[in-house]
PDB file of C-alpha atoms in Angstrom:
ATOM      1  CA  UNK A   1      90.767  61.991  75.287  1.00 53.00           C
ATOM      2  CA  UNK A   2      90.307  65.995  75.998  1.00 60.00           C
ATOM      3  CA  UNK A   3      92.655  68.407  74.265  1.00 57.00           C
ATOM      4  CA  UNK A   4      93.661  71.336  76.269  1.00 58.00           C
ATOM      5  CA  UNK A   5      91.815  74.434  75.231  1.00 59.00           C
ATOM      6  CA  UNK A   6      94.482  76.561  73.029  1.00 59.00           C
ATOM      7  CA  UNK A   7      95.612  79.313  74.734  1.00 61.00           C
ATOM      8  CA  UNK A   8      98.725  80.135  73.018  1.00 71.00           C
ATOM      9  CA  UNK A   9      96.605  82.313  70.420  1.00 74.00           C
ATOM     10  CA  UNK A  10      94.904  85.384  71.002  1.00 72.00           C
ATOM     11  CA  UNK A  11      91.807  86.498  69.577  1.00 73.00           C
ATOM     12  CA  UNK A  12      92.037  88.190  66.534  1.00 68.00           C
ATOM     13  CA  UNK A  13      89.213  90.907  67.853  1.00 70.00           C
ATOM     14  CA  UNK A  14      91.673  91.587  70.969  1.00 67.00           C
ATOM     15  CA  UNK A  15      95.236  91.872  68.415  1.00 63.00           C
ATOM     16  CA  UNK A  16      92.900  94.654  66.694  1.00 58.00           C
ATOM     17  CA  UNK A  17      91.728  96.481  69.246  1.00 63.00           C
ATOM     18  CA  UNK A  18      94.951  96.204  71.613  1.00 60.00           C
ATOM     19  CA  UNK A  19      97.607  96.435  69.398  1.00 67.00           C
ATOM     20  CA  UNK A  20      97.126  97.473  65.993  1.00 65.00           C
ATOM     21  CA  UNK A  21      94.598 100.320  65.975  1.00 62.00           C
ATOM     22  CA  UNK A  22      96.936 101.732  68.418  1.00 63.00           C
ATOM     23  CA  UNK A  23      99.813 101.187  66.667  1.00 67.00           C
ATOM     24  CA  UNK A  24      97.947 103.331  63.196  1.00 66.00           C
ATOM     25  CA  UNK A  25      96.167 106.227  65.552  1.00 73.00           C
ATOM     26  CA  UNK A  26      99.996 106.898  66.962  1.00 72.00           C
ATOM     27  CA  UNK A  27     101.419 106.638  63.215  1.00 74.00           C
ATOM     28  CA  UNK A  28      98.979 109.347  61.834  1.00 78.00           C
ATOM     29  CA  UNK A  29     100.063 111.669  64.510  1.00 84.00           C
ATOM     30  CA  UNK A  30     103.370 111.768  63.470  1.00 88.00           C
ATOM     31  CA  UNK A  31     105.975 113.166  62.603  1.00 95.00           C
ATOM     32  CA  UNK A  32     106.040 115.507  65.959  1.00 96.00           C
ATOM     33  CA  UNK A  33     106.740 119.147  65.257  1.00 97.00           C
ATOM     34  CA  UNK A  34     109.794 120.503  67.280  1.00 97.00           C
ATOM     35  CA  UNK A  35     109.374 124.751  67.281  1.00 97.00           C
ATOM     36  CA  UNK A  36     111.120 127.341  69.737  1.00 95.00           C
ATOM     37  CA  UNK A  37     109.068 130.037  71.222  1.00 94.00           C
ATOM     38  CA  UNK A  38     110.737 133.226  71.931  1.00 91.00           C
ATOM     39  CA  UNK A  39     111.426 137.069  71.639  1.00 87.00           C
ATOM     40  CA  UNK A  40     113.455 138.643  69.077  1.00 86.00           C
ATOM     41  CA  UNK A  41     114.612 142.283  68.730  1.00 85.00           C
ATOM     42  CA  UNK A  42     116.894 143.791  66.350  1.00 86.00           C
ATOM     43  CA  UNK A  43     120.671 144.472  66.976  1.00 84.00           C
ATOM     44  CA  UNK A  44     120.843 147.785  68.801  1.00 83.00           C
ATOM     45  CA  UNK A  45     117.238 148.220  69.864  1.00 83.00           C
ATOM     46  CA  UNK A  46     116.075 147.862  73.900  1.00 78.00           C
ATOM     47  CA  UNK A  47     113.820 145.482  75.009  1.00 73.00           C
ATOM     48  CA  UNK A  48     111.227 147.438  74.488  1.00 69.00           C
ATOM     49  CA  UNK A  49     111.526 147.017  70.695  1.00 77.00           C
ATOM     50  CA  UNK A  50     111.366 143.060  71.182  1.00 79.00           C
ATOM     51  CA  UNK A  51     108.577 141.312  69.578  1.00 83.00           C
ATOM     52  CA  UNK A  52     107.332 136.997  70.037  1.00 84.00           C
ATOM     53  CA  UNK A  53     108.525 134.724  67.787  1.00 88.00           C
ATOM     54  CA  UNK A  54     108.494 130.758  66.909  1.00 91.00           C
ATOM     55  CA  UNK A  55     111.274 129.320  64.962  1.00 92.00           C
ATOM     56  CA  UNK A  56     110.444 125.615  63.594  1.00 94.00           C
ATOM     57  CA  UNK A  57     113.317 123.550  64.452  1.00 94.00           C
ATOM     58  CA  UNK A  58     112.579 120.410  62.750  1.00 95.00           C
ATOM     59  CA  UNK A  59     110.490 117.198  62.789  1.00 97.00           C
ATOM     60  CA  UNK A  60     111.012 113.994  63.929  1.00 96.00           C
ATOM     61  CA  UNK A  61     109.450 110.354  63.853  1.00 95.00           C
ATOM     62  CA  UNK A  62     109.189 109.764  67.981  1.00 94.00           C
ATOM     63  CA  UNK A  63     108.900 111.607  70.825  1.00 95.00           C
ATOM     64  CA  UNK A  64     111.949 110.539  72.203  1.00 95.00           C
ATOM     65  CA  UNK A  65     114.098 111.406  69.473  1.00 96.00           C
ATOM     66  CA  UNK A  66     112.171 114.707  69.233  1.00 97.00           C
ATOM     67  CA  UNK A  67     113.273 115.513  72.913  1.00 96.00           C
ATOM     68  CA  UNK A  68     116.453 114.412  72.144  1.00 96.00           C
ATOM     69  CA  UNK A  69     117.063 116.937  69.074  1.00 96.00           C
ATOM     70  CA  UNK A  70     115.230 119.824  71.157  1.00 96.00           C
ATOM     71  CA  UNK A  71     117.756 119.667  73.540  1.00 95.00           C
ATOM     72  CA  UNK A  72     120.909 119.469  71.413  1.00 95.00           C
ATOM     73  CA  UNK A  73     119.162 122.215  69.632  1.00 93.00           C
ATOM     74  CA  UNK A  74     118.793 124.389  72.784  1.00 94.00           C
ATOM     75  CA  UNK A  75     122.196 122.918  74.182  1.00 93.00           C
ATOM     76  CA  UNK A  76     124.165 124.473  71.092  1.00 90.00           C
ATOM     77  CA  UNK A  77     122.642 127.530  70.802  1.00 82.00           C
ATOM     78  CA  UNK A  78     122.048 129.612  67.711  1.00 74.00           C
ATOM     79  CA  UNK A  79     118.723 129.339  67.028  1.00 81.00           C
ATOM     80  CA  UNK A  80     117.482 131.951  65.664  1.00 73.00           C
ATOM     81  CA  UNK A  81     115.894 133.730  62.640  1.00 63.00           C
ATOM     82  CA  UNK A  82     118.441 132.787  59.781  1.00 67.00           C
ATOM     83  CA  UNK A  83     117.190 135.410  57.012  1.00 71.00           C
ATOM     84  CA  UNK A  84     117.956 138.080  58.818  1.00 74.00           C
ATOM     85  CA  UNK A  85     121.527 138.670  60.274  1.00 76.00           C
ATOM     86  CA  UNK A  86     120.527 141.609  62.522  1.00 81.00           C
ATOM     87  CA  UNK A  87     117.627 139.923  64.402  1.00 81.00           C
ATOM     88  CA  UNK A  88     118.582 138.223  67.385  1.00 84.00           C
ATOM     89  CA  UNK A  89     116.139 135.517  68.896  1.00 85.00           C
ATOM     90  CA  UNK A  90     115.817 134.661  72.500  1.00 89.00           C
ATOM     91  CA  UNK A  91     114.129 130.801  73.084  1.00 92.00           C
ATOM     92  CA  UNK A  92     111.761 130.955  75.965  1.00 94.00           C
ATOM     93  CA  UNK A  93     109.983 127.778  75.112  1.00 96.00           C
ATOM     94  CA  UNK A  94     110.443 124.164  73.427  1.00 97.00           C
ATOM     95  CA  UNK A  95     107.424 122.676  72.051  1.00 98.00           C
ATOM     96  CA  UNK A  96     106.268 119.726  70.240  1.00 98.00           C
ATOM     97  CA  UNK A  97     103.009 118.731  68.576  1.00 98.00           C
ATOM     98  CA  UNK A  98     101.893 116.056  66.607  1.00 96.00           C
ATOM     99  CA  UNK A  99     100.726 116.331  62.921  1.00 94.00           C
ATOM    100  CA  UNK A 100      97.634 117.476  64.052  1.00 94.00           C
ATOM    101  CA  UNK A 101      99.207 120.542  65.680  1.00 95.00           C
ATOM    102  CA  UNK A 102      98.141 119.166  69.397  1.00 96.00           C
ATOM    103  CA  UNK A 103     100.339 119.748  72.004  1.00 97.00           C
ATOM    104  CA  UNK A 104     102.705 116.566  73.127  1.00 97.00           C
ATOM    105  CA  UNK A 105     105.319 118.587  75.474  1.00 97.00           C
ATOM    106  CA  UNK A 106     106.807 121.524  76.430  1.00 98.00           C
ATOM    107  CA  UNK A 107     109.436 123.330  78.762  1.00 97.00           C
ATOM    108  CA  UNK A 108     110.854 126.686  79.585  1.00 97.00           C
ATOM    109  CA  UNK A 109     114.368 126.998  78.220  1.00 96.00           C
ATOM    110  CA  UNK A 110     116.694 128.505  81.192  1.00 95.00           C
ATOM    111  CA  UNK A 111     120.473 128.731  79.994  1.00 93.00           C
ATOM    112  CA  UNK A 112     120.535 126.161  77.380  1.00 92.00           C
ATOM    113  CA  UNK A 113     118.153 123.609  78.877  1.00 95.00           C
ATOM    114  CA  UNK A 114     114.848 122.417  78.790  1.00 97.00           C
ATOM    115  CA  UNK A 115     113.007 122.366  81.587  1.00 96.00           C
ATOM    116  CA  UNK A 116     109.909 119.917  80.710  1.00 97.00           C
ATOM    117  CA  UNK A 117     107.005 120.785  81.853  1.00 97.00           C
ATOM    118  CA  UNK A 118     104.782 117.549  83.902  1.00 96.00           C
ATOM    119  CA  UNK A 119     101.525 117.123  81.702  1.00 97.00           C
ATOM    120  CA  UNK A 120      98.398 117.477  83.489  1.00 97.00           C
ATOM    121  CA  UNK A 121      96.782 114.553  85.199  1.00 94.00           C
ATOM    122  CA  UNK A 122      93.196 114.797  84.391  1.00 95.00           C
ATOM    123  CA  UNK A 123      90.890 117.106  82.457  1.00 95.00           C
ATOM    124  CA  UNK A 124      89.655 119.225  85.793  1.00 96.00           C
ATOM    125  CA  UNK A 125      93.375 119.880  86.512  1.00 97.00           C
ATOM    126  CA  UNK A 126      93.602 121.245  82.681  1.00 97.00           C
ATOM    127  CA  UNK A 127      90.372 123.182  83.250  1.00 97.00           C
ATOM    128  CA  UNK A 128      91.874 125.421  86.008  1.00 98.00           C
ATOM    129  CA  UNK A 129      94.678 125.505  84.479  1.00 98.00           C
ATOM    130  CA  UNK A 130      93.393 127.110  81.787  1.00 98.00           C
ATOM    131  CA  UNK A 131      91.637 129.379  83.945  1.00 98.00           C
ATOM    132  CA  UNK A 132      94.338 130.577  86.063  1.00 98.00           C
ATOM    133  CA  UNK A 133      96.157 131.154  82.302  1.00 98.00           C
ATOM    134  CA  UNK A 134      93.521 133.118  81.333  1.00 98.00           C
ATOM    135  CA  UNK A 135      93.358 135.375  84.381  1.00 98.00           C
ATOM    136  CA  UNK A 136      97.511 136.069  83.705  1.00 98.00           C
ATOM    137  CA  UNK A 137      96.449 136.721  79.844  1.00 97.00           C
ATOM    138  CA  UNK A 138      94.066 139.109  81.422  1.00 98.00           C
ATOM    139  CA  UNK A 139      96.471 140.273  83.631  1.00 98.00           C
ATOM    140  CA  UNK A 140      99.009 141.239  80.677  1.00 97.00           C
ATOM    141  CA  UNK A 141      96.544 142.512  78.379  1.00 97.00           C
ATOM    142  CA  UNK A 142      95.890 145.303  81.047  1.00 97.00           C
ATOM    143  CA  UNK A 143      99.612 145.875  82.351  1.00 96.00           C
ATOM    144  CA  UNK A 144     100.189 146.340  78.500  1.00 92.00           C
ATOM    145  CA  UNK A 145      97.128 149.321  78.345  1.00 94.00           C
ATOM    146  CA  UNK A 146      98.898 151.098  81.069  1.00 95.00           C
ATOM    147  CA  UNK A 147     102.028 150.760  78.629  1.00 91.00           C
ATOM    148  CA  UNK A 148     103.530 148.117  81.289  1.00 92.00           C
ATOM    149  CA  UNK A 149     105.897 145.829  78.664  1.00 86.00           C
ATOM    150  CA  UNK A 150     107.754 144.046  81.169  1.00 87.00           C
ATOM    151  CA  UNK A 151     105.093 143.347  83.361  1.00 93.00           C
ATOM    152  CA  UNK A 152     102.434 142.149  80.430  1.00 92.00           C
ATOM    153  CA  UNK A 153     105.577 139.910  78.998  1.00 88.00           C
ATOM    154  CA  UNK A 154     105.902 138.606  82.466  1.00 92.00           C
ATOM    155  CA  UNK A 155     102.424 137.701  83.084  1.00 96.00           C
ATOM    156  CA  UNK A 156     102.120 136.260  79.480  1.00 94.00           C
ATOM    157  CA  UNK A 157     105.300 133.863  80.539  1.00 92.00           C
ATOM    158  CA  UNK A 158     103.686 132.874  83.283  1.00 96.00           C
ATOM    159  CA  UNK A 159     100.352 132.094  81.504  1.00 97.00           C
ATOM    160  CA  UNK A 160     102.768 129.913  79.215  1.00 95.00           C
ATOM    161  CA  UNK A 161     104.599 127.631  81.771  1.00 96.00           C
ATOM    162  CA  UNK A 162     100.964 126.684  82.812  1.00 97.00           C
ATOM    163  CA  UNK A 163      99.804 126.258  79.325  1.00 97.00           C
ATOM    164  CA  UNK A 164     102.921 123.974  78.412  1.00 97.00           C
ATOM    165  CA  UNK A 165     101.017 121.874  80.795  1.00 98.00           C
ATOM    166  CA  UNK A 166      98.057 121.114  78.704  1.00 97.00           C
ATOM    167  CA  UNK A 167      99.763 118.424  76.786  1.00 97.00           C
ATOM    168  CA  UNK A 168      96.975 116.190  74.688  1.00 96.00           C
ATOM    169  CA  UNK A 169      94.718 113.556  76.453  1.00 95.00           C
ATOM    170  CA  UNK A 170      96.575 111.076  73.472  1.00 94.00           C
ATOM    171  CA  UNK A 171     100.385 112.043  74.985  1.00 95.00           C
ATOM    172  CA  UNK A 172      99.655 112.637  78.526  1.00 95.00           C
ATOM    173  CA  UNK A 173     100.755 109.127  79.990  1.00 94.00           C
ATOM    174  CA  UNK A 174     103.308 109.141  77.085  1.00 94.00           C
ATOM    175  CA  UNK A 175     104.760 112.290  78.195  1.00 95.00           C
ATOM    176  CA  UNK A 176     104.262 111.778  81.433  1.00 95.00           C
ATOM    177  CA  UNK A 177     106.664 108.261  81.486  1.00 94.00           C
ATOM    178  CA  UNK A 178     109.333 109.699  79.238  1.00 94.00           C
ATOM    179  CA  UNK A 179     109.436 112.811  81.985  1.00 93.00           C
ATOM    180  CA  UNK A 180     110.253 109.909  84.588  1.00 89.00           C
ATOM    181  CA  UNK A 181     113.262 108.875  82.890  1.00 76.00           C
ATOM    182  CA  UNK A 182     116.458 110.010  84.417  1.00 71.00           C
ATOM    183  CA  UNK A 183     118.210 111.264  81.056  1.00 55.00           C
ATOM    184  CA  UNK A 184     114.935 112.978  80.615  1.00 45.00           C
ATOM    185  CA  UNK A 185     115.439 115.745  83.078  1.00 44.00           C
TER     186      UNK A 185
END
């Protein structure tokens, strides 16, 4: 009599490699990092006066729940710089990293909502990305020599919708999947 090879087991070699080691590279990374990028100016100065800012919103243990919270956050308004009652803050960007400060997503913030930005694909899409970032950085760090504010600012935002782009090879499809959700737009 022949006994049916077992097949109701996996290997032990394949449980390691396919499920836990994942499962403790994605636990070090976390908690994600959930910080607003912005300008801030004090009351009763022009724009002129304004200067960039982050202000750390909190962490949290997944990436959905960090999107979530970024965009109640953003939704109900009032962020800003608590210490200081006269400084008013402007959010231009959401952004979240993982512990090792690499980026995992981020969006432009248009009238109290997030609009994520699509990782990139592949690492020669990030490399002209980058390069196209760095000729608007250029672009801005001249404008701003010829005493140009609004027009380096403008250049710099551009250069940082691309750059919200460059999400980390470890969260790309991640980032990517979540961003096809419907509740995720």
């Amino acid at each position: 009599m022949a006994l049916a090879p077992q097949t109701t087991f996996a290997p032990v070699g394949d449980i390691l490699a396919h499920q836990i080691l994942p499962r403790l590279r994605l636990a070090a990374k976390l908690p994600l990092r959930i910080t607003c990028i912005g300008t801030a100016r004090y009351v009763g100065t022009d724009e002129a006066d304004s200067f960039d800012r982050s202000v750390f919103l909190g962490d949290r243990p997944s990436l959905e729940n960090a999107t979530s919270f970024a965009a109640v956050s953003v939704r109900r308004g009032g962020i800003g710089v608590r210490q200081d009652k006269t400084l008013r803050f402007h959010p231009r960007f959401a952004v979240i990293q993982d512990n090792d400060q690499n980026l995992v997503l981020a969006g432009e913030i248009r009238a109290g909502i997030i609009l994520w930005q699509q990782p990139v694909a592949s690492d020669g899409e990030a490399r002209r990305i980058v390069t196209e970032a760095s000729r608007l950085r250029g672009l801005a760090f001249a404008a701003s020599g010829r005493g140009e504010q609004r027009a380096a600012r403008n250049h710099r935002h551009q250069a940082g919708l691309l750059e919200a782009r460059l999400v980390d090879p470890f969260w790309r499809e991640a980032a990517a999947d979540l961003l096809r959700l419907p509740q995720a737009a």
